[in-house]
Amino acid sequence: MQRLEKGPVICAEGYVFELERRGYLQAGAFVPEVVLAHPEVVTQLHRDFVHAGSDVVEALTYYAHREKLRVIGRENDLESINRRALEIAKAVAQESGALFAGDICNTNVFDPEDQTSRKTVRAMFEEQVQWAVDAGVDYVVGETFSWAQEALIALEVIKAAKQTAVITLAMHQEEVTRERWSAIDACKRLADAGADVVGLNCIRGPETMLPLLEQIRAAVKIPMAALPVPYRTSRDQPSFQSLRDPHWHGDWGARPFPTALDPFVCNRFEIAEFGREALALGIRYLGVCCGAGPHHIRALAEAVGKRPPASMYSADMSKHAFLGSHERIKQVQKDYATKL
């Protein structure tokens, strides 16, 4: 909260997508088994994002909850995966001076009509939050909730543990939560319930998240968070699950989510523009979710006035062999540029 008072805080998310691309995590379940199988890969990913401009190292405990581990038959590894993920993140945060965040997320078992599901969800959150507290996190993220009531349970658990809470909702094709609350209403309820930061993450790209953020910002007074996916969602296809590719038809039809989204990836300049527009709205907790690469994080950080270590290698096209303007670039090369 002190850092947010001084200026933007950048938080890289979406580790599971990046690790899947690198060949260390299976799409579908998206369970972060990698923290046990290849902890060195997770350490390097955290370092890559901090180098690129992330002010936060968020423990890779997204989908490391009891329900997801049951799906893949590894419920017995629940505590070891969580504690190892927190240990890895803490080490990178300490060596870099970044903030160290715990993470809980959508459980996929919440049902507003089933009171027992509320108890199940609470218990799942309580064990993960306790492990985060044991690890000494600076704060806890509760993310990707499409049920706002589930987000409220997460918030209650985080605050009961006396932790700062960043709570973000995931809005799908409709501009309401799954219980039909507007984004404004849901965020106001979270703010009134004691959230320190509220906002949106995942599911929507910059173009379809910004209008909702503007509405929420006008109604909510506490700090806000904005972490879109880096995909070109649109009014007709507002979520990255709803994107359709007319040029490709895989085994599951024309839906490219989750492993054939490549044609829809935002470039770094689009992410930078999102950062500038979100900051102009007064939103200071900024990041990129599923699909983010370090180049997206660097572009976002630079767009809001930061210069992370990776900025040393930001593009300088003046030195390009054909497209450059540097005096050492031969004219014969420049003349050929239009034929490249």
Coordinates of C-alpha atoms in Angstrom, one line a residue:
M1 CA 0.0 0.0 0.0
Q2 CA 2.9 2.3 0.7
R3 CA 4.3 1.6 -2.8
L4 CA 1.0 2.3 -4.4
E5 CA 0.9 5.7 -2.7
K6 CA 4.1 6.5 -4.4
G7 CA 3.2 5.3 -7.9
P8 CA 2.4 2.3 -10.1
V9 CA 3.1 -1.2 -8.9
I10 CA 3.7 -3.8 -11.7
C11 CA 2.7 -7.4 -11.1
A12 CA 3.4 -10.1 -13.6
E13 CA 0.8 -13.0 -13.6
G14 CA -0.1 -15.8 -15.9
Y15 CA 2.9 -18.0 -15.1
V16 CA 1.0 -21.2 -16.0
F17 CA 0.7 -20.1 -19.7
E18 CA 4.3 -19.2 -19.9
L19 CA 5.5 -22.4 -18.3
E20 CA 3.2 -24.4 -20.7
R21 CA 4.8 -22.7 -23.6
R22 CA 8.3 -23.5 -22.3
G23 CA 7.3 -27.2 -22.0
Y24 CA 7.1 -27.6 -18.2
L25 CA 3.4 -27.6 -17.5
Q26 CA 0.4 -29.4 -19.0
A27 CA -2.4 -27.4 -20.6
G28 CA -5.9 -28.4 -19.6
A29 CA -5.4 -29.0 -15.8
F30 CA -2.9 -26.2 -15.6
V31 CA -1.7 -27.4 -12.2
P32 CA 1.7 -26.1 -11.2
E33 CA 3.4 -29.4 -10.6
V34 CA 6.5 -27.8 -12.0
V35 CA 7.4 -26.3 -8.6
L36 CA 8.4 -29.8 -7.5
A37 CA 9.6 -31.2 -10.8
H38 CA 11.6 -28.3 -12.0
P39 CA 12.0 -25.6 -9.3
E40 CA 14.9 -24.1 -11.1
V41 CA 12.6 -23.2 -14.0
V42 CA 10.1 -21.5 -11.8
T43 CA 13.0 -19.5 -10.1
Q44 CA 14.2 -18.4 -13.5
L45 CA 10.7 -17.4 -14.6
H46 CA 10.3 -15.2 -11.5
R47 CA 13.7 -13.7 -12.2
D48 CA 12.8 -13.0 -15.8
F49 CA 9.7 -11.1 -14.9
V50 CA 11.4 -9.1 -12.2
H51 CA 14.2 -8.3 -14.6
A52 CA 11.5 -7.1 -17.1
G53 CA 9.8 -4.8 -14.6
S54 CA 7.6 -6.8 -12.2
D55 CA 7.6 -5.2 -8.7
V56 CA 6.0 -8.4 -7.3
V57 CA 7.0 -12.0 -7.1
E58 CA 3.7 -13.9 -6.8
A59 CA 4.0 -17.4 -5.6
L60 CA 3.0 -20.0 -8.2
T61 CA 0.1 -21.4 -6.2
Y62 CA -2.6 -20.6 -8.8
Y63 CA -4.6 -23.8 -9.2
A64 CA -2.4 -25.4 -6.5
H65 CA -5.5 -26.0 -4.4
R66 CA -7.1 -29.3 -3.2
E67 CA -9.7 -29.6 -6.0
K68 CA -7.3 -29.2 -8.9
L69 CA -4.8 -31.6 -7.3
R70 CA -7.6 -34.1 -6.9
V71 CA -8.3 -33.9 -10.6
I72 CA -4.7 -35.0 -11.4
G73 CA -4.4 -37.5 -8.5
R74 CA -1.9 -35.5 -6.5
E75 CA -3.9 -34.3 -3.5
N76 CA -1.2 -35.7 -1.2
D77 CA 1.2 -33.2 -2.7
L78 CA -1.0 -30.2 -1.8
E79 CA 1.1 -28.8 1.1
S80 CA 4.5 -29.6 -0.5
I81 CA 3.6 -27.8 -3.8
N82 CA 2.3 -24.8 -1.9
R83 CA 5.2 -24.5 0.5
R84 CA 7.8 -25.0 -2.3
A85 CA 6.1 -22.4 -4.5
L86 CA 6.2 -19.9 -1.7
E87 CA 9.8 -20.7 -0.8
I88 CA 10.9 -20.2 -4.5
A89 CA 9.0 -16.9 -4.8
K90 CA 10.3 -15.6 -1.4
A91 CA 13.9 -16.3 -2.4
V92 CA 13.6 -14.3 -5.6
A93 CA 11.8 -11.5 -3.9
Q94 CA 14.5 -11.2 -1.3
E95 CA 17.3 -11.2 -3.8
S96 CA 15.7 -8.6 -6.0
G97 CA 13.9 -6.4 -3.5
A98 CA 10.5 -7.2 -5.0
L99 CA 7.3 -7.6 -3.0
F100 CA 6.4 -11.2 -2.1
A101 CA 2.8 -12.2 -2.7
G102 CA 0.8 -15.2 -1.8
D103 CA -2.0 -16.3 -4.2
I104 CA -5.4 -18.0 -4.0
C105 CA -7.9 -18.3 -6.8
N106 CA -11.2 -19.7 -8.2
T107 CA -11.8 -23.1 -6.8
N108 CA -14.2 -24.4 -9.5
V109 CA -16.4 -26.0 -6.7
F110 CA -18.3 -22.9 -5.6
D111 CA -22.1 -23.2 -6.0
P112 CA -24.3 -20.4 -4.6
E113 CA -27.1 -22.9 -4.2
D114 CA -25.0 -25.4 -2.2
Q115 CA -24.2 -24.2 1.3
T116 CA -21.7 -27.0 1.8
S117 CA -19.7 -25.7 -1.1
R118 CA -19.1 -22.5 0.8
K119 CA -17.6 -24.4 3.7
T120 CA -15.5 -26.4 1.3
V121 CA -14.2 -23.3 -0.5
R122 CA -13.4 -21.5 2.8
A123 CA -11.4 -24.5 4.0
M124 CA -9.5 -24.6 0.8
F125 CA -8.6 -20.9 1.1
E126 CA -7.8 -21.2 4.8
E127 CA -5.1 -23.8 4.3
Q128 CA -3.5 -22.0 1.4
V129 CA -3.6 -18.6 3.2
Q130 CA -2.0 -20.1 6.3
W131 CA 0.9 -21.5 4.3
A132 CA 1.3 -18.1 2.8
V133 CA 1.3 -16.5 6.2
D134 CA 3.9 -19.1 7.4
A135 CA 6.1 -18.1 4.5
G136 CA 6.0 -14.4 5.5
V137 CA 4.2 -12.9 2.4
D138 CA 3.8 -9.2 2.1
Y139 CA 0.2 -9.6 1.0
V140 CA -2.1 -12.1 -0.6
V141 CA -3.7 -12.0 -4.0
G142 CA -7.2 -13.5 -4.5
E143 CA -7.7 -13.7 -8.2
T144 CA -9.8 -14.8 -11.2
F145 CA -13.1 -15.0 -9.5
S146 CA -16.2 -15.1 -11.7
W147 CA -18.4 -15.7 -8.7
A148 CA -18.2 -12.5 -6.6
Q149 CA -19.5 -14.4 -3.6
E150 CA -16.5 -16.7 -3.8
A151 CA -14.2 -13.6 -3.9
L152 CA -15.9 -12.4 -0.8
I153 CA -15.1 -15.6 1.0
A154 CA -11.5 -15.3 -0.1
L155 CA -11.4 -11.8 1.2
E156 CA -12.8 -12.8 4.6
V157 CA -10.1 -15.5 4.9
I158 CA -7.3 -13.2 3.9
K159 CA -8.4 -10.5 6.3
A160 CA -9.0 -13.0 9.1
A161 CA -5.3 -13.8 8.7
K162 CA -4.5 -10.1 9.1
Q163 CA -3.1 -9.8 5.5
T164 CA -3.4 -7.1 2.9
A165 CA -5.8 -8.3 0.2
V166 CA -5.7 -7.6 -3.5
I167 CA -8.9 -9.1 -5.0
T168 CA -9.6 -9.3 -8.7
L169 CA -12.6 -10.6 -10.6
A170 CA -12.7 -12.3 -13.9
M171 CA -15.4 -11.1 -16.3
H172 CA -16.3 -13.5 -19.1
Q173 CA -18.5 -12.7 -22.2
E174 CA -21.2 -11.0 -20.1
E175 CA -20.4 -7.9 -18.2
V176 CA -21.7 -9.4 -15.0
T177 CA -20.5 -12.0 -12.5
R178 CA -21.9 -15.4 -12.6
E179 CA -24.5 -14.4 -9.9
R180 CA -25.5 -11.5 -12.2
W181 CA -23.8 -8.7 -10.2
S182 CA -22.4 -5.9 -12.3
A183 CA -18.6 -5.4 -12.1
I184 CA -19.3 -2.1 -10.3
D185 CA -21.5 -3.7 -7.7
A186 CA -19.2 -6.6 -7.1
C187 CA -16.2 -4.4 -6.7
K188 CA -18.1 -2.0 -4.4
R189 CA -19.1 -5.0 -2.2
L190 CA -15.5 -6.1 -2.0
A191 CA -14.3 -2.7 -1.1
D192 CA -17.0 -2.3 1.6
A193 CA -16.0 -5.7 2.9
G194 CA -12.4 -4.6 3.5
A195 CA -10.4 -5.3 0.4
D196 CA -7.3 -3.1 0.1
V197 CA -7.2 -3.3 -3.7
V198 CA -10.0 -4.4 -6.1
G199 CA -10.2 -4.8 -9.8
L200 CA -10.1 -7.2 -12.7
N201 CA -7.7 -9.8 -14.0
C202 CA -7.5 -12.4 -16.7
I203 CA -10.1 -13.4 -19.3
R204 CA -10.5 -10.1 -21.1
G205 CA -7.8 -8.3 -23.2
P206 CA -7.1 -4.6 -23.0
E207 CA -9.8 -3.5 -25.4
T208 CA -12.7 -5.2 -23.6
M209 CA -11.3 -4.7 -20.1
L210 CA -10.8 -1.0 -20.2
P211 CA -14.4 0.0 -20.5
L212 CA -15.3 -2.0 -17.4
L213 CA -12.3 -0.6 -15.5
E214 CA -13.5 3.0 -16.3
Q215 CA -16.9 2.2 -14.8
I216 CA -15.5 0.6 -11.7
R217 CA -13.0 3.5 -11.2
A218 CA -15.8 6.0 -11.1
A219 CA -17.6 4.1 -8.4
V220 CA -14.8 2.7 -6.1
K221 CA -12.5 4.9 -4.1
I222 CA -9.9 2.4 -2.9
P223 CA -6.9 1.5 -5.1
M224 CA -7.7 -0.5 -8.2
A225 CA -6.0 -3.4 -10.1
A226 CA -6.0 -4.1 -13.8
L227 CA -4.3 -7.2 -15.2
P228 CA -5.7 -8.2 -18.7
V229 CA -4.7 -11.1 -20.8
P230 CA -2.5 -10.0 -23.8
Y231 CA -4.9 -11.0 -26.4
R232 CA -6.9 -9.0 -29.0
T233 CA -10.4 -9.6 -27.6
S234 CA -13.2 -7.5 -29.1
R235 CA -16.8 -6.5 -28.6
D236 CA -18.0 -9.6 -30.5
Q237 CA -15.5 -11.9 -28.8
P238 CA -14.8 -10.2 -25.4
S239 CA -13.1 -13.1 -23.6
F240 CA -10.1 -15.0 -24.7
Q241 CA -12.1 -18.2 -24.5
S242 CA -14.6 -16.8 -26.9
L243 CA -12.1 -15.9 -29.6
R244 CA -12.5 -17.8 -32.9
D245 CA -9.9 -18.4 -35.6
P246 CA -11.4 -18.6 -39.1
H247 CA -8.0 -19.8 -40.5
W248 CA -7.6 -22.8 -38.3
H249 CA -9.8 -25.7 -37.1
G250 CA -8.3 -28.0 -34.5
D251 CA -9.6 -31.1 -32.9
W252 CA -12.0 -29.0 -30.8
G253 CA -13.2 -26.7 -33.6
A254 CA -12.2 -23.1 -34.3
R255 CA -11.8 -22.2 -30.6
P256 CA -8.1 -21.5 -30.2
F257 CA -8.1 -21.3 -26.4
P258 CA -5.9 -22.3 -24.7
T259 CA -3.0 -23.5 -26.9
A260 CA -3.6 -21.9 -30.3
L261 CA -4.0 -18.3 -29.3
D262 CA -0.8 -17.2 -31.0
P263 CA -2.5 -15.2 -33.9
F264 CA -4.3 -13.1 -31.3
V265 CA -1.4 -12.0 -29.1
C266 CA -1.1 -8.3 -28.4
N267 CA 2.2 -6.7 -29.3
R268 CA 4.2 -4.8 -26.7
F269 CA 3.0 -1.5 -27.9
E270 CA -0.7 -2.4 -27.4
I271 CA 0.2 -3.4 -23.8
A272 CA 2.0 -0.2 -23.3
E273 CA -1.0 1.8 -24.5
F274 CA -3.2 -0.1 -22.1
G275 CA -0.9 0.8 -19.3
R276 CA -1.0 4.5 -20.1
E277 CA -4.8 4.5 -20.4
A278 CA -5.2 2.6 -17.1
L279 CA -2.8 4.8 -15.3
A280 CA -4.7 7.9 -16.6
L281 CA -7.8 6.4 -15.0
G282 CA -6.0 6.4 -11.7
I283 CA -5.3 2.7 -11.7
R284 CA -1.9 2.0 -10.2
Y285 CA -1.8 -1.8 -9.6
L286 CA -1.0 -3.0 -13.1
G287 CA 0.0 -6.2 -14.7
V288 CA -0.6 -8.8 -17.5
C289 CA -2.2 -12.2 -16.9
C290 CA -2.3 -15.5 -18.9
G291 CA -0.2 -15.2 -22.0
A292 CA 2.2 -12.6 -20.7
G293 CA 5.8 -12.7 -21.7
P294 CA 8.6 -10.6 -20.1
H295 CA 8.5 -8.3 -23.1
H296 CA 4.9 -7.4 -22.3
I297 CA 5.9 -6.6 -18.7
R298 CA 8.8 -4.5 -19.7
A299 CA 6.5 -2.5 -22.1
L300 CA 4.0 -2.0 -19.4
A301 CA 6.6 -0.9 -16.9
E302 CA 8.2 1.6 -19.3
A303 CA 4.8 3.0 -20.3
V304 CA 4.1 4.1 -16.7
G305 CA 7.5 5.7 -16.2
K306 CA 9.7 2.9 -14.9
R307 CA 13.0 1.7 -16.2
P308 CA 13.6 -1.9 -15.2
P309 CA 16.9 -3.6 -15.8
A310 CA 15.6 -5.1 -19.1
S311 CA 15.3 -1.5 -20.4
M312 CA 19.0 -1.7 -21.1
Y313 CA 18.0 -3.9 -24.0
S314 CA 14.9 -2.0 -25.2
A315 CA 14.7 -1.8 -29.0
D316 CA 16.8 0.8 -30.8
M317 CA 16.0 0.5 -34.5
S318 CA 18.4 3.2 -35.5
K319 CA 21.1 0.5 -35.5
H320 CA 19.2 -2.0 -37.7
A321 CA 21.2 -3.2 -40.7
F322 CA 18.6 -2.1 -43.2
L323 CA 16.0 0.0 -41.3
G324 CA 18.4 2.0 -39.2
S325 CA 19.4 5.6 -39.4
H326 CA 22.8 5.4 -37.8
E327 CA 25.6 6.9 -39.8
R328 CA 27.4 3.6 -40.0
I329 CA 24.4 2.0 -41.9
K330 CA 25.4 1.9 -45.6
Q331 CA 23.1 3.7 -48.1
V332 CA 23.0 0.6 -50.2
Q333 CA 21.4 -1.2 -47.3
K334 CA 18.9 1.5 -46.7
D335 CA 17.9 1.6 -50.3
Y336 CA 17.1 -2.1 -50.2
A337 CA 14.8 -1.7 -47.1
T338 CA 11.7 -1.6 -49.2
K339 CA 12.5 -4.9 -50.8
L340 CA 13.0 -6.8 -47.5

